[in-house]
Coordinates of C-alpha atoms in Angstrom, one line a residue:
M1 CA 0.2 31.1 14.2
I2 CA 3.5 29.3 13.9
A3 CA 4.1 25.7 15.2
L4 CA 7.3 23.9 15.7
G5 CA 7.2 20.1 15.3
I6 CA 9.8 17.5 16.3
E7 CA 9.5 14.0 14.8
G8 CA 11.5 11.1 16.2
T9 CA 9.5 7.9 16.3
A10 CA 12.1 5.7 14.5
H11 CA 15.2 6.2 12.4
T12 CA 14.4 9.7 11.2
L13 CA 14.8 12.9 13.2
G14 CA 12.7 15.7 11.7
I15 CA 12.2 19.4 12.6
G16 CA 9.3 21.2 11.0
I17 CA 8.0 24.7 11.2
V18 CA 4.6 25.5 9.8
T19 CA 1.7 27.9 9.7
E20 CA -1.9 26.8 9.0
K21 CA -1.3 27.1 5.3
E22 CA 2.4 26.8 4.7
V23 CA 5.5 24.8 5.5
L24 CA 8.2 27.2 6.5
A25 CA 10.9 24.6 7.1
N26 CA 11.0 20.8 7.0
L27 CA 14.5 19.3 7.7
F28 CA 15.4 15.8 8.7
D29 CA 18.3 13.4 9.1
T30 CA 17.9 9.7 8.8
L31 CA 20.0 7.0 10.4
T32 CA 21.0 4.4 7.8
T33 CA 23.1 1.2 7.8
E34 CA 24.8 -0.8 5.0
K35 CA 23.8 -4.0 6.7
G36 CA 21.2 -4.9 9.3
G37 CA 18.4 -2.8 10.7
I38 CA 18.1 0.0 13.2
H39 CA 18.8 -0.5 16.9
P40 CA 16.6 1.7 19.2
K41 CA 19.6 2.9 21.2
E42 CA 21.4 3.9 18.0
A43 CA 18.4 5.9 16.8
A44 CA 18.2 7.7 20.2
E45 CA 21.9 8.6 20.1
H46 CA 21.5 9.8 16.5
H47 CA 18.5 12.1 17.5
A48 CA 20.2 13.4 20.6
H49 CA 23.4 14.3 18.7
L50 CA 21.7 16.1 15.8
L51 CA 18.6 17.7 17.4
K52 CA 20.3 21.0 18.4
P53 CA 22.0 21.7 15.0
L54 CA 18.9 20.6 13.1
L55 CA 16.7 22.9 15.1
R56 CA 19.1 25.8 14.5
K57 CA 19.0 25.1 10.7
A58 CA 15.2 24.9 10.7
L59 CA 14.8 28.2 12.5
E60 CA 17.3 29.8 10.1
K61 CA 15.4 28.4 7.1
A62 CA 12.1 29.6 8.4
G63 CA 13.6 33.0 9.2
I64 CA 12.3 33.1 12.8
K65 CA 13.5 32.8 16.4
M66 CA 12.2 30.4 19.1
E67 CA 10.4 33.4 20.6
D68 CA 8.2 33.6 17.4
V69 CA 6.9 30.1 17.8
D70 CA 3.4 29.8 19.2
V71 CA 3.1 26.0 19.8
I72 CA 5.6 23.2 20.2
A73 CA 4.5 19.8 19.1
F74 CA 6.3 16.4 19.2
S75 CA 5.7 12.8 18.2
Q76 CA 4.3 11.2 21.3
G77 CA 4.1 7.7 19.7
P78 CA 3.9 5.0 18.5
G79 CA 7.5 4.3 18.0
L80 CA 10.8 3.2 19.5
G81 CA 10.9 4.1 23.2
P82 CA 14.5 5.5 23.4
A83 CA 14.0 7.6 20.3
L84 CA 10.6 9.0 21.4
R85 CA 12.1 10.0 24.8
V86 CA 14.8 12.1 23.2
V87 CA 12.3 14.2 21.2
A88 CA 9.8 14.4 24.1
T89 CA 12.6 15.6 26.4
A90 CA 13.7 18.2 23.9
A91 CA 10.1 19.4 23.4
R92 CA 9.5 19.8 27.1
A93 CA 12.7 21.7 27.6
L94 CA 11.9 24.1 24.8
A95 CA 8.3 24.6 26.1
I96 CA 9.5 25.3 29.6
K97 CA 12.4 27.6 28.6
Y98 CA 10.3 29.7 26.2
N99 CA 7.0 29.4 28.0
K100 CA 5.2 27.9 25.1
P101 CA 2.2 25.4 25.0
I102 CA 3.2 21.8 24.2
I103 CA 1.1 19.2 22.3
G104 CA 1.8 15.5 22.0
V105 CA 0.9 14.2 18.5
N106 CA 0.0 10.7 17.4
H107 CA 2.4 9.9 14.6
C108 CA 0.0 7.9 12.5
I109 CA -2.7 10.6 12.6
A110 CA -0.2 13.2 11.6
H111 CA 0.6 11.4 8.3
V112 CA -3.1 11.7 7.3
E113 CA -3.7 15.2 8.8
I114 CA -0.9 16.9 6.7
T115 CA -2.9 16.1 3.5
K116 CA -5.5 18.7 4.7
M117 CA -2.9 21.5 4.1
F118 CA -3.5 20.7 0.4
G119 CA -7.3 20.9 0.5
V120 CA -8.1 17.2 1.2
K121 CA -11.2 17.2 3.3
D122 CA -12.2 13.7 4.6
P123 CA -10.2 10.9 3.1
V124 CA -9.6 7.2 3.5
G125 CA -5.9 7.1 4.2
L126 CA -3.6 4.2 3.4
Y127 CA -0.7 4.7 5.7
V128 CA 2.3 2.5 4.8
S129 CA 5.6 2.8 6.6
G130 CA 8.3 0.6 8.2
G131 CA 6.5 -0.2 11.5
N132 CA 2.9 0.7 10.5
T133 CA 0.4 -0.4 7.9
Q134 CA -3.1 0.9 8.4
V135 CA -6.2 1.9 6.5
L136 CA -7.7 4.9 8.4
A137 CA -10.7 7.1 8.1
L138 CA -12.4 9.7 10.4
E139 CA -15.7 8.3 11.7
G140 CA -17.5 9.3 14.9
G141 CA -14.9 11.7 16.1
R142 CA -11.9 9.3 15.8
Y143 CA -9.6 8.0 13.2
R144 CA -10.9 4.4 12.9
V145 CA -8.6 1.6 11.8
F146 CA -10.6 -0.2 9.1
G147 CA -7.7 -2.6 8.4
E148 CA -4.1 -3.1 9.5
T149 CA -1.3 -5.5 9.5
L150 CA -1.5 -8.4 11.9
D151 CA 2.2 -9.0 12.0
I152 CA 4.8 -6.6 10.4
G153 CA 4.5 -3.4 8.6
I154 CA 4.9 -3.4 4.8
G155 CA 8.0 -1.3 5.0
N156 CA 9.6 -3.6 7.5
A157 CA 8.7 -6.6 5.3
I158 CA 10.4 -4.9 2.3
D159 CA 13.4 -4.0 4.4
T160 CA 13.8 -7.5 5.8
F161 CA 13.6 -9.0 2.3
A162 CA 16.2 -6.4 1.1
R163 CA 18.4 -7.4 4.1
E164 CA 18.2 -11.1 3.1
L165 CA 19.3 -10.0 -0.4
G166 CA 22.3 -8.2 1.2
I167 CA 21.4 -4.8 -0.2
G168 CA 21.2 -2.8 3.0
F169 CA 18.7 -0.4 4.7
P170 CA 16.5 1.3 3.7
G171 CA 15.5 -1.4 1.2
G172 CA 12.4 0.1 -0.4
P173 CA 14.0 2.0 -3.3
K174 CA 16.4 -0.9 -4.1
I175 CA 13.6 -3.4 -4.1
E176 CA 11.5 -1.1 -6.4
R177 CA 14.4 -0.8 -8.8
L178 CA 14.8 -4.6 -8.9
A179 CA 11.1 -5.1 -9.4
Q180 CA 11.1 -2.8 -12.4
K181 CA 13.4 -5.4 -14.1
G182 CA 11.1 -8.3 -13.2
E183 CA 9.9 -10.4 -16.2
R184 CA 7.6 -13.0 -14.7
Y185 CA 5.3 -13.3 -11.7
I186 CA 6.2 -16.0 -9.2
E187 CA 3.2 -17.1 -7.0
L188 CA 3.5 -16.0 -3.4
P189 CA 1.1 -16.2 -0.4
Y190 CA -1.7 -13.6 -0.6
A191 CA -3.0 -12.9 2.9
V192 CA -6.0 -10.7 3.4
K193 CA -7.9 -11.8 6.5
G194 CA -11.2 -9.9 6.7
M195 CA -10.1 -6.3 6.6
D196 CA -6.6 -7.1 7.9
L197 CA -3.4 -8.0 6.3
S198 CA -0.4 -10.3 6.9
F199 CA 3.0 -9.9 5.3
S200 CA 5.0 -12.6 7.2
G201 CA 3.9 -15.3 4.8
V202 CA 4.8 -13.5 1.6
L203 CA 8.2 -12.5 3.1
T204 CA 9.0 -16.0 4.4
E205 CA 8.2 -17.6 1.0
A206 CA 10.1 -15.0 -1.0
V207 CA 13.1 -15.5 1.2
R208 CA 12.8 -19.3 0.9
K209 CA 12.6 -19.1 -2.9
Y210 CA 15.6 -16.8 -3.0
R211 CA 17.7 -19.2 -1.0
T212 CA 17.0 -22.0 -3.4
G213 CA 18.9 -20.1 -6.1
K214 CA 16.3 -21.1 -8.7
Y215 CA 14.7 -17.7 -9.2
R216 CA 15.9 -14.3 -10.6
V217 CA 16.1 -11.7 -7.8
E218 CA 14.3 -9.2 -10.1
D219 CA 11.4 -11.6 -10.5
L220 CA 11.1 -12.2 -6.8
A221 CA 11.2 -8.4 -6.1
Y222 CA 8.5 -7.9 -8.7
S223 CA 6.3 -10.7 -7.4
F224 CA 6.8 -9.5 -3.8
Q225 CA 5.6 -6.0 -4.7
E226 CA 2.6 -7.1 -6.8
T227 CA 1.3 -9.5 -4.2
A228 CA 1.7 -7.2 -1.1
F229 CA 0.5 -4.1 -2.9
A230 CA -2.6 -5.9 -4.4
A231 CA -3.6 -6.8 -0.8
L232 CA -3.2 -3.2 0.3
V233 CA -5.3 -1.8 -2.5
E234 CA -8.0 -4.4 -1.9
V235 CA -8.4 -3.5 1.8
T236 CA -8.3 0.2 0.9
E237 CA -11.0 -0.2 -1.7
R238 CA -13.2 -2.1 0.8
A239 CA -12.8 0.8 3.3
V240 CA -13.8 3.3 0.6
A241 CA -16.9 1.2 -0.2
H242 CA -17.9 0.9 3.4
T243 CA -17.4 4.6 4.4
G244 CA -18.6 6.2 1.1
K245 CA -15.8 8.7 1.2
E246 CA -14.7 10.3 -2.0
E247 CA -11.0 10.8 -1.4
V248 CA -8.1 8.4 -0.9
V249 CA -4.7 9.5 0.3
L250 CA -1.5 7.5 0.3
V251 CA 1.0 8.5 3.1
G252 CA 4.0 7.1 4.9
G253 CA 7.5 6.3 3.6
V254 CA 6.4 3.5 1.3
A255 CA 4.2 6.1 -0.5
A256 CA 7.4 6.8 -2.5
N257 CA 6.9 3.6 -4.4
N258 CA 5.6 4.4 -7.9
R259 CA 4.0 1.0 -8.4
L260 CA 1.9 1.3 -5.3
R261 CA 0.9 4.8 -6.4
E262 CA -0.1 3.5 -9.8
M263 CA -2.2 0.7 -8.4
L264 CA -4.1 3.0 -5.9
K265 CA -4.6 5.6 -8.6
T266 CA -6.2 3.0 -10.9
M267 CA -8.5 1.9 -8.2
A268 CA -9.6 5.5 -7.4
E269 CA -10.1 6.3 -11.1
E270 CA -12.3 3.2 -11.5
R271 CA -14.4 4.3 -8.5
G272 CA -14.6 7.9 -9.7
I273 CA -13.0 9.3 -6.5
A274 CA -10.0 11.6 -5.9
F275 CA -6.5 10.3 -5.2
F276 CA -3.8 12.3 -3.5
V277 CA -0.2 11.8 -2.5
P278 CA 1.6 14.6 -0.6
P279 CA 5.1 15.7 -1.7
Y280 CA 7.5 13.0 -0.6
D281 CA 9.1 15.1 2.1
L282 CA 5.7 15.2 3.7
C283 CA 5.0 11.5 3.1
R284 CA 8.1 10.2 4.9
D285 CA 8.5 10.7 8.7
N286 CA 8.9 14.5 9.1
G287 CA 8.5 17.3 11.6
A288 CA 6.2 19.4 9.4
M289 CA 3.3 16.9 9.8
I290 CA 3.8 16.9 13.6
A291 CA 3.8 20.7 13.7
Y292 CA 0.7 21.0 11.5
T293 CA -1.3 18.4 13.4
G294 CA -0.2 19.9 16.7
L295 CA -1.3 23.3 15.5
R296 CA -4.7 22.0 14.4
M297 CA -5.1 20.3 17.7
Y298 CA -4.2 23.5 19.6
L299 CA -6.5 25.7 17.5
G300 CA -9.2 23.1 18.2
G301 CA -8.9 23.5 21.9
V302 CA -6.6 20.6 22.8
R303 CA -4.2 21.4 25.8
F304 CA -1.5 19.4 27.4
K305 CA 0.2 19.7 30.8
I306 CA 3.8 18.7 31.0
E307 CA 2.7 15.6 32.9
D308 CA 0.5 14.6 29.9
T309 CA 3.6 14.4 27.6
V310 CA 4.8 10.9 28.6
V311 CA 5.7 9.0 25.5
R312 CA 3.5 6.1 24.3
Q313 CA 5.3 3.4 22.4
K314 CA 2.0 1.6 21.5
F315 CA -0.1 4.7 20.9
R316 CA -3.2 3.5 19.0
T317 CA -4.6 5.7 16.3
D318 CA -8.2 5.2 17.5
E319 CA -7.4 6.3 21.0
V320 CA -7.3 10.0 20.0
E321 CA -10.5 12.0 20.2
V322 CA -10.5 14.3 17.1
V323 CA -12.1 17.5 18.5
W324 CA -10.3 19.8 16.1
D325 CA -11.8 18.8 12.8

């Protein structure tokens, strides 16, 4: 079977086409800015403008026509309302026009589910992106959130710090490059509260120190990463110990960061468990993960009526009953 997936929760529009074992096409276009962040209305306009040409290119790359698609999936949430509504409307229109089943997919779950295309069975997932930071694992028929941010996502924290430094959006790759040149660790607030995390303190203090002009930017970037990533690894390791699972996966846009990969890999090796990071095009927001998860849901018996496809900006990961695994 062939599934088409449309991703549009935030600044990235993605179109993916997959089978159960293979990605046939995975194209995306990301709204970027030199200064400031992303406005929801601008993201929606970006998606609406590019959806049709990107869909055409994805079908061409996959070598298929819309008539060949068996299932249409879309990112139902969580995310920016205006952006979500653009992709939901497009998915509904395609489903009705071509008489195809439609599946609404939880964006966070899709990030973990795509790892199963590569043979991962039952992992603890560290999902790190702009708006989301969660430690997830499948327990009792749902993806349980074993730990999450209490304020802002790690990606947003990094981007906000980058914005304060005047280096634009997205800030992750730029902060990582600065951190690689860091020479000394500057103490910053380390906030793990039970199994949850907080990044507002480390962000506020890093910005305050930067504004004093007394610290090298490279040292601050290095210290920011070391502090925030150590907290992420600590909570992930606790979830591994609690669940007894033998696989850890790192997913989401921040999974591109090599230092975070290195720290998680070290933890996994010390515990004698497997560690996996998907190819970056499947870590970042993308349509293939939506298509793959939608296909797994459909094959597992999940069905949606058109009236079930209303977008959900605050779609909790643990609200979804996982009947397909």
